[in-house]
Amino acid sequence: MSAPASPVTPARHRVVLWGTGVVGSMVAAELVDHPVFELVGVGVSNPDKVGRDVADVCGLPGGSTGILCTDDVDALIALAPDALVHYGPTAAKADDNIRLISAFLRAGIDVCSTAMTPWVWPGMKQNPAPWIDPITAACEEGGASCFTTGIDPGFANDLFPLTLMGLCGRVDSVRASELLDYTDYEGDYEDEMGIGRPPEFTALLEIPDLLIMAWGATVPMMAAAAGIELDDITTTWEKWVTPTDRPSAKGVVKAGEVAAIRFTINGIYQGREVISLEHVNRIGLDAAPEWPAGSQDDVYRVDIEGSPSISQETSFRFTDGSGRAPAVAGCLATGMRALNAVPSVRDLPAGWVTALDLPLIPGVGTIR
């Protein structure tokens, strides 16, 4: 019997990180001593961060990395990184994202991003041509690839349900749910979801076309993966008004204001709902007690009715004593999905990349 092969030292990938908000800062901390990825540059859009060491901006241990944050895109491209990991703003700033990402792609630099969630499935008909065509052209010009992930839409609503669907002989329906307490969450939700607003306020995502475009891309993706074409995509939206004041990380949600929302995005096939995404987001675990909740607090859940029927819950937690909320742990998982995809994205042909194009990504270098 021959001796077992020696472990292969993984190739190093030089990356530029753009965006030092909640997600980008946590990913930067993971990059400091990562054996597979070398952080070579950091881009920011906030002028107050320009010229400061990334350790200072992101609160990294050690005091200094020697890498200064910059808003100079050309200077970052000149570093000739293997990839850009992009944790920029949402599609609300689509023009800025497209301009930045296109520049890297045209230079032949692959991009893995969490920002433009409609790009999770570029073929979704709700994607406007000005959001798609410039990236298609930039990929062709530079021979580079562009992959977008995210926690919703993203791996919780594509990788998880699609993997479980592959265990079935028949799927009558599949539902992927986010069931989170937002009490300690500091992300944007007032105008987007209407939490902390009067019930008569119309949140941006309450508008069906905006909701489908912003967070519904995985619905047609799952349909395509299953070999069907949906007849329609519909939405539902519910609000729960709190009878008492509720404290949160962003202030007090007052009595009479919306303290929980529940919405669904539903893929219709042959007259029935076959694919559904569901969000239940609360300020306080006791809010909207009649709405779905997990067997644990703060979970992502997949329910499949079929042969066999399957239920799965996934929770994200920090166990380092930092006290950071589960929603923040989910944000880190979001960022790491994009980073860990870099080696596989680099191996793919130029153009758009979706979750359906990627192999299993086990996270090379994570055990060390």
PDB file of C-alpha atoms in Angstrom, residues 1-157:
ATOM      1  CA  MET A   1       0.000   0.000   0.000  1.00  0.00           C
ATOM      2  CA  SER A   2       1.399   3.395  -0.977  1.00  0.00           C
ATOM      3  CA  ALA A   3       1.857   6.107   1.612  1.00  0.00           C
ATOM      4  CA  PRO A   4      -0.930   8.686   1.847  1.00  0.00           C
ATOM      5  CA  ALA A   5      -0.359  11.784  -0.217  1.00  0.00           C
ATOM      6  CA  SER A   6       0.952  14.816   1.607  1.00  0.00           C
ATOM      7  CA  PRO A   7      -1.469  17.716   1.962  1.00  0.00           C
ATOM      8  CA  VAL A   8      -1.200  20.192  -0.870  1.00  0.00           C
ATOM      9  CA  THR A   9      -0.411  23.738   0.188  1.00  0.00           C
ATOM     10  CA  PRO A  10      -3.310  25.826  -1.151  1.00  0.00           C
ATOM     11  CA  ALA A  11      -2.570  28.579  -3.624  1.00  0.00           C
ATOM     12  CA  ARG A  12      -2.654  32.126  -2.278  1.00  0.00           C
ATOM     13  CA  HIS A  13      -5.170  34.573  -3.715  1.00  0.00           C
ATOM     14  CA  ARG A  14      -4.442  38.287  -3.545  1.00  0.00           C
ATOM     15  CA  VAL A  15      -7.628  40.236  -2.853  1.00  0.00           C
ATOM     16  CA  VAL A  16      -8.765  43.817  -2.602  1.00  0.00           C
ATOM     17  CA  LEU A  17     -11.631  44.376  -0.191  1.00  0.00           C
ATOM     18  CA  TRP A  18     -14.125  47.163  -0.867  1.00  0.00           C
ATOM     19  CA  GLY A  19     -16.421  48.349   1.901  1.00  0.00           C
ATOM     20  CA  THR A  20     -15.676  48.519   5.618  1.00  0.00           C
ATOM     21  CA  GLY A  21     -19.169  48.495   7.065  1.00  0.00           C
ATOM     22  CA  VAL A  22     -20.477  45.706   9.287  1.00  0.00           C
ATOM     23  CA  VAL A  23     -19.777  42.902   6.803  1.00  0.00           C
ATOM     24  CA  GLY A  24     -16.559  44.205   5.295  1.00  0.00           C
ATOM     25  CA  SER A  25     -14.990  44.944   8.676  1.00  0.00           C
ATOM     26  CA  MET A  26     -15.648  41.423   9.919  1.00  0.00           C
ATOM     27  CA  VAL A  27     -14.249  39.880   6.747  1.00  0.00           C
ATOM     28  CA  ALA A  28     -11.161  42.078   7.045  1.00  0.00           C
ATOM     29  CA  ALA A  29     -10.575  40.630  10.522  1.00  0.00           C
ATOM     30  CA  GLU A  30     -10.737  37.099   9.089  1.00  0.00           C
ATOM     31  CA  LEU A  31      -8.254  38.026   6.345  1.00  0.00           C
ATOM     32  CA  VAL A  32      -5.476  39.167   8.667  1.00  0.00           C
ATOM     33  CA  ASP A  33      -3.885  35.727   9.138  1.00  0.00           C
ATOM     34  CA  HIS A  34      -5.722  33.673   6.522  1.00  0.00           C
ATOM     35  CA  PRO A  35      -3.494  31.090   4.817  1.00  0.00           C
ATOM     36  CA  VAL A  36      -5.324  31.223   1.465  1.00  0.00           C
ATOM     37  CA  PHE A  37      -6.103  34.924   1.002  1.00  0.00           C
ATOM     38  CA  GLU A  38      -3.741  37.889   1.121  1.00  0.00           C
ATOM     39  CA  LEU A  39      -5.318  41.291   1.680  1.00  0.00           C
ATOM     40  CA  VAL A  40      -3.449  43.737  -0.550  1.00  0.00           C
ATOM     41  CA  GLY A  41      -5.761  46.762  -0.588  1.00  0.00           C
ATOM     42  CA  VAL A  42      -8.902  48.217   0.955  1.00  0.00           C
ATOM     43  CA  GLY A  43     -11.339  50.548  -0.781  1.00  0.00           C
ATOM     44  CA  VAL A  44     -13.780  52.876   0.938  1.00  0.00           C
ATOM     45  CA  SER A  45     -16.288  55.491  -0.158  1.00  0.00           C
ATOM     46  CA  ASN A  46     -16.349  57.414   3.137  1.00  0.00           C
ATOM     47  CA  PRO A  47     -13.778  60.260   2.930  1.00  0.00           C
ATOM     48  CA  ASP A  48     -13.271  60.104   6.708  1.00  0.00           C
ATOM     49  CA  LYS A  49     -11.709  56.657   6.298  1.00  0.00           C
ATOM     50  CA  VAL A  50      -9.301  57.541   3.482  1.00  0.00           C
ATOM     51  CA  GLY A  51      -5.655  57.382   4.523  1.00  0.00           C
ATOM     52  CA  ARG A  52      -6.303  55.448   7.724  1.00  0.00           C
ATOM     53  CA  ASP A  53      -4.895  52.001   8.396  1.00  0.00           C
ATOM     54  CA  VAL A  54      -7.462  49.258   7.870  1.00  0.00           C
ATOM     55  CA  ALA A  55      -6.750  48.044  11.421  1.00  0.00           C
ATOM     56  CA  ASP A  56      -7.872  51.410  12.746  1.00  0.00           C
ATOM     57  CA  VAL A  57     -10.953  51.593  10.529  1.00  0.00           C
ATOM     58  CA  CYS A  58     -12.101  48.027  11.174  1.00  0.00           C
ATOM     59  CA  GLY A  59     -10.972  47.675  14.778  1.00  0.00           C
ATOM     60  CA  LEU A  60      -8.484  44.909  14.011  1.00  0.00           C
ATOM     61  CA  PRO A  61      -6.040  43.656  16.644  1.00  0.00           C
ATOM     62  CA  GLY A  62      -2.384  44.490  16.360  1.00  0.00           C
ATOM     63  CA  GLY A  63      -2.689  48.214  15.770  1.00  0.00           C
ATOM     64  CA  SER A  64      -1.360  48.427  12.208  1.00  0.00           C
ATOM     65  CA  THR A  65      -1.325  46.407   8.985  1.00  0.00           C
ATOM     66  CA  GLY A  66       0.417  48.923   6.751  1.00  0.00           C
ATOM     67  CA  ILE A  67      -2.592  48.858   4.415  1.00  0.00           C
ATOM     68  CA  LEU A  68      -4.204  52.274   4.122  1.00  0.00           C
ATOM     69  CA  CYS A  69      -7.809  52.665   3.045  1.00  0.00           C
ATOM     70  CA  THR A  70      -8.311  54.541  -0.219  1.00  0.00           C
ATOM     71  CA  ASP A  71     -11.070  55.700  -2.522  1.00  0.00           C
ATOM     72  CA  ASP A  72      -8.699  55.627  -5.510  1.00  0.00           C
ATOM     73  CA  VAL A  73     -10.098  52.849  -7.699  1.00  0.00           C
ATOM     74  CA  ASP A  74      -7.277  53.094 -10.230  1.00  0.00           C
ATOM     75  CA  ALA A  75      -4.684  52.648  -7.478  1.00  0.00           C
ATOM     76  CA  LEU A  76      -6.435  49.518  -6.235  1.00  0.00           C
ATOM     77  CA  ILE A  77      -6.627  48.097  -9.745  1.00  0.00           C
ATOM     78  CA  ALA A  78      -2.926  48.848 -10.202  1.00  0.00           C
ATOM     79  CA  LEU A  79      -2.209  46.414  -7.353  1.00  0.00           C
ATOM     80  CA  ALA A  80      -3.245  43.672  -9.825  1.00  0.00           C
ATOM     81  CA  PRO A  81      -5.212  41.606  -7.319  1.00  0.00           C
ATOM     82  CA  ASP A  82      -6.644  38.242  -8.252  1.00  0.00           C
ATOM     83  CA  ALA A  83     -10.094  39.309  -7.110  1.00  0.00           C
ATOM     84  CA  LEU A  84     -12.182  42.064  -5.604  1.00  0.00           C
ATOM     85  CA  VAL A  85     -14.391  41.081  -2.678  1.00  0.00           C
ATOM     86  CA  HIS A  86     -17.047  43.747  -2.679  1.00  0.00           C
ATOM     87  CA  TYR A  87     -19.153  44.606   0.379  1.00  0.00           C
ATOM     88  CA  GLY A  88     -20.476  47.886  -0.896  1.00  0.00           C
ATOM     89  CA  PRO A  89     -23.934  49.444  -0.599  1.00  0.00           C
ATOM     90  CA  THR A  90     -27.173  47.854  -1.740  1.00  0.00           C
ATOM     91  CA  ALA A  91     -28.872  48.250  -5.103  1.00  0.00           C
ATOM     92  CA  ALA A  92     -30.166  51.600  -3.817  1.00  0.00           C
ATOM     93  CA  LYS A  93     -26.786  52.840  -5.073  1.00  0.00           C
ATOM     94  CA  ALA A  94     -26.722  50.713  -8.198  1.00  0.00           C
ATOM     95  CA  ASP A  95     -24.918  53.257 -10.388  1.00  0.00           C
ATOM     96  CA  ASP A  96     -21.991  53.488  -7.943  1.00  0.00           C
ATOM     97  CA  ASN A  97     -21.760  49.711  -7.659  1.00  0.00           C
ATOM     98  CA  ILE A  98     -21.881  49.198 -11.416  1.00  0.00           C
ATOM     99  CA  ARG A  99     -19.242  51.854 -12.047  1.00  0.00           C
ATOM    100  CA  LEU A 100     -16.856  50.376  -9.483  1.00  0.00           C
ATOM    101  CA  ILE A 101     -17.346  46.699 -10.250  1.00  0.00           C
ATOM    102  CA  SER A 102     -17.138  47.285 -14.011  1.00  0.00           C
ATOM    103  CA  ALA A 103     -13.763  48.960 -13.611  1.00  0.00           C
ATOM    104  CA  PHE A 104     -12.290  45.895 -11.927  1.00  0.00           C
ATOM    105  CA  LEU A 105     -13.881  43.488 -14.398  1.00  0.00           C
ATOM    106  CA  ARG A 106     -12.586  45.436 -17.394  1.00  0.00           C
ATOM    107  CA  ALA A 107      -9.109  45.153 -15.875  1.00  0.00           C
ATOM    108  CA  GLY A 108      -9.448  41.359 -15.808  1.00  0.00           C
ATOM    109  CA  ILE A 109     -10.100  41.129 -12.064  1.00  0.00           C
ATOM    110  CA  ASP A 110     -12.817  38.738 -10.889  1.00  0.00           C
ATOM    111  CA  VAL A 111     -15.437  40.121  -8.496  1.00  0.00           C
ATOM    112  CA  CYS A 112     -17.308  38.382  -5.665  1.00  0.00           C
ATOM    113  CA  SER A 113     -19.899  40.651  -4.077  1.00  0.00           C
ATOM    114  CA  THR A 114     -22.822  40.776  -1.667  1.00  0.00           C
ATOM    115  CA  ALA A 115     -24.208  44.140  -2.755  1.00  0.00           C
ATOM    116  CA  MET A 116     -26.450  43.930  -5.815  1.00  0.00           C
ATOM    117  CA  THR A 117     -28.837  41.204  -4.691  1.00  0.00           C
ATOM    118  CA  PRO A 118     -30.810  41.188  -7.994  1.00  0.00           C
ATOM    119  CA  TRP A 119     -27.600  39.864  -9.552  1.00  0.00           C
ATOM    120  CA  VAL A 120     -27.982  36.616  -7.617  1.00  0.00           C
ATOM    121  CA  TRP A 121     -29.961  35.588 -10.722  1.00  0.00           C
ATOM    122  CA  PRO A 122     -29.039  38.005 -13.535  1.00  0.00           C
ATOM    123  CA  GLY A 123     -31.614  36.446 -15.844  1.00  0.00           C
ATOM    124  CA  MET A 124     -34.506  37.536 -13.622  1.00  0.00           C
ATOM    125  CA  LYS A 125     -36.808  39.559 -15.855  1.00  0.00           C
ATOM    126  CA  GLN A 126     -37.143  42.307 -13.241  1.00  0.00           C
ATOM    127  CA  ASN A 127     -33.471  43.201 -13.673  1.00  0.00           C
ATOM    128  CA  PRO A 128     -33.318  46.382 -15.798  1.00  0.00           C
ATOM    129  CA  ALA A 129     -30.982  46.296 -18.773  1.00  0.00           C
ATOM    130  CA  PRO A 130     -28.822  49.199 -17.453  1.00  0.00           C
ATOM    131  CA  TRP A 131     -28.015  47.009 -14.446  1.00  0.00           C
ATOM    132  CA  ILE A 132     -27.060  43.976 -16.531  1.00  0.00           C
ATOM    133  CA  ASP A 133     -25.567  45.079 -19.841  1.00  0.00           C
ATOM    134  CA  PRO A 134     -22.577  47.071 -18.448  1.00  0.00           C
ATOM    135  CA  ILE A 135     -21.453  44.097 -16.351  1.00  0.00           C
ATOM    136  CA  THR A 136     -21.879  41.678 -19.252  1.00  0.00           C
ATOM    137  CA  ALA A 137     -19.753  43.961 -21.424  1.00  0.00           C
ATOM    138  CA  ALA A 138     -17.113  44.471 -18.727  1.00  0.00           C
ATOM    139  CA  CYS A 139     -16.772  40.703 -18.194  1.00  0.00           C
ATOM    140  CA  GLU A 140     -16.293  40.190 -21.916  1.00  0.00           C
ATOM    141  CA  GLU A 141     -13.787  43.018 -22.226  1.00  0.00           C
ATOM    142  CA  GLY A 142     -11.642  41.910 -19.308  1.00  0.00           C
ATOM    143  CA  GLY A 143     -12.184  38.159 -19.497  1.00  0.00           C
ATOM    144  CA  ALA A 144     -13.343  38.245 -15.881  1.00  0.00           C
ATOM    145  CA  SER A 145     -16.236  36.824 -13.847  1.00  0.00           C
ATOM    146  CA  CYS A 146     -18.793  38.422 -11.536  1.00  0.00           C
ATOM    147  CA  PHE A 147     -20.497  36.495  -8.701  1.00  0.00           C
ATOM    148  CA  THR A 148     -23.051  37.925  -6.283  1.00  0.00           C
ATOM    149  CA  THR A 149     -24.214  36.184  -3.144  1.00  0.00           C
ATOM    150  CA  GLY A 150     -25.880  37.303   0.068  1.00  0.00           C
ATOM    151  CA  ILE A 151     -27.766  35.853   2.981  1.00  0.00           C
ATOM    152  CA  ASP A 152     -31.125  36.803   1.527  1.00  0.00           C
ATOM    153  CA  PRO A 153     -31.268  36.328  -1.285  1.00  0.00           C
ATOM    154  CA  GLY A 154     -28.252  34.097  -1.188  1.00  0.00           C
ATOM    155  CA  PHE A 155     -27.047  30.861   0.277  1.00  0.00           C
ATOM    156  CA  ALA A 156     -29.809  30.598   2.911  1.00  0.00           C
ATOM    157  CA  ASN A 157     -32.314  30.787   0.072  1.00  0.00           C
TER     158      ASN A 157
END
